[in-house]
Amino acid sequence: MLATEKLAAYIKVRPGAIGKVVDFDVKSDKLYPLDLTAANTELTPKLVADTEAFSRWINKKLSDNNARYGIGGYMEHRTIYNRSPLFNTDDEPRRLHLGLDIWGDAGTPVYAPLDGTVHSFADNDNFGDYGPTIMLQHNLDGLTLCSLYGHLNRTSLANLQVGQAISKNQQIATFGNAAENGHWPPHLHFQLMLNIGDAKGDYPGVGQYSRRAEYLANIPDPELILQFADANKA
């Protein structure tokens, strides 16, 4: 059974267990689907290499479409990762995006969508990396789920403790700016995993395309938690 099917089975009988990840009114707020693949010819190497220019491009897309957030990326094959040597592994470059991105303003609040505990946290301070990152662990009636929140501001890591109890809909962080979030336009990388091994404060958010089937077995579609599908997409 794929990871998405396992999580979907839990949610189907417990829909009230799911809270929010960001503030969003499905009736009035709009989402703009951002395509960050090679098919988007606007994304030139020069544009994505310049964080300020990349940020202006995203902000204009949201503004022009009256969208509160940009959204997308789960299992998306992206070329933008050539902006950082972090993703250029020797055998096969990492280009497959494993989570889902929510693009918005720096300072946007981030919430825990499920009861859980703080599993780990770290400041992955490399160009193109997550920057400040929080990982939560959730016990869903025997199904262990880990949620990851990347590209946060550094204040989000203050006063956290491993094992700390976190409640559904509790604010845990805010979006970081480019100076602290791994040098990206402000956004949240939200990812779910069933098995994280011995990972702490970091888990790959971009993988090798040849391992896609392996990732699908372990990494559920974040849309199951976000439940944005009914939104009026731009």
Short mmCIF file of C-alpha atoms in Angstrom, two decimals:
data_model
loop_
_atom_site.label_atom_id
_atom_site.label_comp_id
_atom_site.label_asym_id
_atom_site.label_seq_id
_atom_site.Cartn_x
_atom_site.Cartn_y
_atom_site.Cartn_z
CA MET A 1 0.00 0.00 0.00
CA LEU A 2 1.32 3.45 -0.91
CA ALA A 3 1.95 5.95 1.89
CA THR A 4 -0.87 8.17 0.63
CA GLU A 5 -3.36 5.29 0.84
CA LYS A 6 -2.39 4.54 4.45
CA LEU A 7 -2.87 8.13 5.56
CA ALA A 8 -6.07 8.50 3.54
CA ALA A 9 -7.55 5.48 5.29
CA TYR A 10 -6.92 7.09 8.69
CA ILE A 11 -8.35 10.47 7.68
CA LYS A 12 -11.45 8.95 6.10
CA VAL A 13 -12.77 7.77 9.45
CA ARG A 14 -11.36 10.68 11.49
CA PRO A 15 -11.79 13.86 9.43
CA GLY A 16 -12.02 16.00 12.55
CA ALA A 17 -8.49 15.07 13.55
CA ILE A 18 -6.99 17.33 10.87
CA GLY A 19 -6.23 20.97 11.55
CA LYS A 20 -4.57 23.71 9.49
CA VAL A 21 -1.00 24.28 8.35
CA VAL A 22 -1.52 27.92 7.31
CA ASP A 23 -4.43 30.31 7.65
CA PHE A 24 -6.68 29.79 4.67
CA ASP A 25 -10.36 30.40 3.93
CA VAL A 26 -11.41 27.95 1.25
CA LYS A 27 -14.41 30.16 0.38
CA SER A 28 -12.56 33.42 -0.21
CA ASP A 29 -8.82 32.83 -0.55
CA LYS A 30 -7.28 31.84 -3.85
CA LEU A 31 -4.30 29.65 -4.62
CA TYR A 32 -2.03 30.00 -7.62
CA PRO A 33 -0.50 26.75 -8.92
CA LEU A 34 3.20 27.40 -9.55
CA ASP A 35 4.89 25.23 -12.15
CA LEU A 36 8.61 25.02 -11.37
CA THR A 37 9.47 22.43 -14.02
CA ALA A 38 11.36 22.88 -17.28
CA ALA A 39 7.99 23.35 -19.00
CA ASN A 40 7.81 26.83 -17.47
CA THR A 41 9.98 28.80 -19.88
CA GLU A 42 9.77 31.95 -17.74
CA LEU A 43 12.09 30.30 -15.22
CA THR A 44 15.41 31.01 -16.86
CA PRO A 45 18.61 29.93 -15.09
CA LYS A 46 19.45 33.61 -14.59
CA LEU A 47 16.11 34.28 -12.89
CA VAL A 48 16.19 31.37 -10.44
CA ALA A 49 19.85 32.02 -9.57
CA ASP A 50 18.93 35.53 -8.38
CA THR A 51 16.91 35.10 -5.17
CA GLU A 52 15.57 38.66 -5.23
CA ALA A 53 14.48 38.40 -8.86
CA PHE A 54 12.96 34.97 -8.22
CA SER A 55 11.03 36.43 -5.27
CA ARG A 56 9.74 39.31 -7.38
CA TRP A 57 8.58 36.86 -10.05
CA ILE A 58 6.61 34.80 -7.51
CA ASN A 59 5.13 37.88 -5.82
CA LYS A 60 3.95 39.22 -9.17
CA LYS A 61 2.27 35.92 -10.01
CA LEU A 62 0.37 36.00 -6.73
CA SER A 63 -0.53 39.66 -7.05
CA ASP A 64 -1.64 39.43 -10.68
CA ASN A 65 -3.89 36.49 -9.83
CA ASN A 66 -5.21 37.85 -6.53
CA ALA A 67 -3.90 34.72 -4.82
CA ARG A 68 -3.04 34.47 -1.14
CA TYR A 69 -0.54 31.66 -1.71
CA GLY A 70 1.30 29.91 -4.47
CA ILE A 71 1.04 26.15 -4.22
CA GLY A 72 2.54 23.05 -5.74
CA GLY A 73 5.44 20.71 -6.07
CA TYR A 74 4.54 17.26 -4.71
CA MET A 75 6.54 14.75 -6.78
CA GLU A 76 7.29 17.52 -9.29
CA HIS A 77 10.43 17.09 -11.42
CA ARG A 78 12.11 20.49 -11.12
CA THR A 79 15.07 21.97 -12.90
CA ILE A 80 15.42 24.91 -10.49
CA TYR A 81 17.66 22.90 -8.17
CA ASN A 82 20.61 23.44 -10.46
CA ARG A 83 20.87 26.81 -8.67
CA SER A 84 22.65 25.03 -5.80
CA PRO A 85 25.42 22.40 -5.81
CA LEU A 86 23.67 20.88 -2.78
CA PHE A 87 21.47 18.86 -5.16
CA ASN A 88 24.17 17.78 -7.61
CA THR A 89 25.02 14.29 -6.40
CA ASP A 90 27.66 12.35 -8.33
CA ASP A 91 25.53 9.62 -9.92
CA GLU A 92 22.15 11.30 -10.50
CA PRO A 93 21.28 14.92 -9.60
CA ARG A 94 18.41 15.35 -7.15
CA ARG A 95 15.54 17.10 -8.94
CA LEU A 96 12.32 15.40 -7.71
CA HIS A 97 10.50 17.54 -5.16
CA LEU A 98 9.10 15.32 -2.41
CA GLY A 99 6.98 17.76 -0.42
CA LEU A 100 4.57 20.55 -1.21
CA ASP A 101 5.45 24.24 -1.20
CA ILE A 102 3.24 27.05 0.03
CA TRP A 103 4.62 30.37 -1.27
CA GLY A 104 3.65 33.54 0.60
CA ASP A 105 4.93 36.42 2.68
CA ALA A 106 7.77 36.13 5.17
CA GLY A 107 6.22 36.06 8.64
CA THR A 108 3.22 33.94 7.56
CA PRO A 109 2.19 31.79 10.56
CA VAL A 110 2.65 28.01 10.40
CA TYR A 111 0.54 25.61 12.46
CA ALA A 112 0.66 21.95 13.45
CA PRO A 113 -2.22 20.17 11.67
CA LEU A 114 -2.21 17.23 14.10
CA ASP A 115 -1.51 16.58 17.76
CA GLY A 116 2.03 15.36 18.23
CA THR A 117 5.45 15.99 19.70
CA VAL A 118 8.60 17.76 18.58
CA HIS A 119 10.76 15.05 17.02
CA SER A 120 13.75 17.26 16.19
CA PHE A 121 14.79 20.60 14.73
CA ALA A 122 17.85 22.21 13.14
CA ASP A 123 19.07 25.21 11.19
CA ASN A 124 20.19 23.68 7.90
CA ASP A 125 22.12 26.77 6.93
CA ASN A 126 23.38 26.10 3.40
CA PHE A 127 22.58 27.85 0.13
CA GLY A 128 19.47 26.14 -1.27
CA ASP A 129 18.85 24.13 1.91
CA TYR A 130 15.88 24.20 4.31
CA GLY A 131 17.27 26.79 6.68
CA PRO A 132 15.45 26.49 10.04
CA THR A 133 13.49 23.23 10.07
CA ILE A 134 11.08 21.57 12.50
CA MET A 135 10.03 17.92 12.45
CA LEU A 136 6.99 16.71 14.39
CA GLN A 137 5.95 13.15 15.14
CA HIS A 138 2.33 12.02 15.27
CA ASN A 139 0.81 8.75 16.48
CA LEU A 140 -2.33 8.12 14.42
CA ASP A 141 -3.80 5.09 16.18
CA GLY A 142 -0.69 3.04 15.57
CA LEU A 143 0.34 4.72 12.32
CA THR A 144 3.47 6.80 12.93
CA LEU A 145 3.62 9.93 10.81
CA CYS A 146 6.32 12.57 10.74
CA SER A 147 5.69 16.07 9.39
CA LEU A 148 8.45 18.44 8.29
CA TYR A 149 8.33 22.25 8.07
CA GLY A 150 11.25 23.87 6.23
CA HIS A 151 12.37 27.43 5.31
CA LEU A 152 11.24 28.92 8.62
CA ASN A 153 12.61 31.93 10.46
CA ARG A 154 15.24 31.34 13.12
CA THR A 155 12.98 32.56 15.91
CA SER A 156 10.82 29.49 15.25
CA LEU A 157 13.52 27.28 16.75
CA ALA A 158 13.82 29.23 19.99
CA ASN A 159 12.70 27.44 23.16
CA LEU A 160 11.84 24.19 21.37
CA GLN A 161 12.56 20.90 23.13
CA VAL A 162 12.63 17.39 21.74
CA GLY A 163 9.56 15.55 23.00
CA GLN A 164 7.63 18.77 23.61
CA ALA A 165 3.88 18.24 23.20
CA ILE A 166 2.26 20.09 20.30
CA SER A 167 -1.50 20.50 19.85
CA LYS A 168 -3.50 20.57 16.63
CA ASN A 169 -3.73 24.14 15.29
CA GLN A 170 -0.94 25.36 17.58
CA GLN A 171 1.31 27.90 15.88
CA ILE A 172 4.79 26.44 15.69
CA ALA A 173 6.65 28.75 13.30
CA THR A 174 6.55 31.46 10.66
CA PHE A 175 7.91 31.64 7.11
CA GLY A 176 11.49 32.88 7.02
CA ASN A 177 12.93 35.51 4.72
CA ALA A 178 15.61 34.78 2.14
CA ALA A 179 18.41 35.76 4.49
CA GLU A 180 17.59 32.94 6.89
CA ASN A 181 15.51 30.34 4.98
CA GLY A 182 18.21 28.82 2.78
CA HIS A 183 18.17 31.74 0.32
CA TRP A 184 14.79 31.06 -1.26
CA PRO A 185 11.78 33.28 -1.90
CA PRO A 186 9.65 33.03 1.28
CA HIS A 187 7.67 29.80 1.44
CA LEU A 188 6.98 26.72 3.51
CA HIS A 189 8.17 23.28 2.47
CA PHE A 190 5.64 20.90 4.02
CA GLN A 191 6.35 17.18 3.84
CA LEU A 192 5.00 13.99 5.38
CA MET A 193 6.92 10.75 5.95
CA LEU A 194 6.02 7.39 7.48
CA ASN A 195 9.57 6.22 8.13
CA ILE A 196 12.44 8.65 8.64
CA GLY A 197 15.06 6.23 9.94
CA ASP A 198 17.57 8.04 12.15
CA ALA A 199 17.00 11.46 10.56
CA LYS A 200 17.00 14.42 12.95
CA GLY A 201 16.19 18.00 12.03
CA ASP A 202 16.57 17.21 8.35
CA TYR A 203 15.11 14.78 5.83
CA PRO A 204 15.54 14.98 2.05
CA GLY A 205 12.94 17.19 0.41
CA VAL A 206 14.38 16.62 -3.04
CA GLY A 207 15.30 13.19 -4.35
CA GLN A 208 16.44 11.29 -7.41
CA TYR A 209 13.78 10.72 -10.03
CA SER A 210 14.81 7.09 -10.45
CA ARG A 211 13.69 6.44 -6.85
CA ARG A 212 10.20 7.89 -7.30
CA ALA A 213 8.41 4.59 -6.57
CA GLU A 214 10.37 4.22 -3.34
CA TYR A 215 9.44 7.74 -2.25
CA LEU A 216 5.75 7.20 -3.03
CA ALA A 217 5.74 4.21 -0.67
CA ASN A 218 6.94 6.36 2.22
CA ILE A 219 5.90 9.97 1.54
CA PRO A 220 2.13 10.72 1.48
CA ASP A 221 0.61 13.50 -0.59
CA PRO A 222 0.47 16.58 1.71
CA GLU A 223 -2.85 17.52 0.10
CA LEU A 224 -4.48 14.92 2.37
CA ILE A 225 -3.66 17.22 5.29
CA LEU A 226 -3.92 20.59 3.57
CA GLN A 227 -7.24 19.84 1.86
CA PHE A 228 -6.80 22.67 -0.62
CA ALA A 229 -8.46 20.78 -3.48
CA ASP A 230 -11.79 22.57 -3.07
CA ALA A 231 -10.20 26.00 -3.17
CA ASN A 232 -10.95 28.35 -6.05
CA LYS A 233 -7.59 28.05 -7.77
CA ALA A 234 -6.58 30.94 -9.96
#
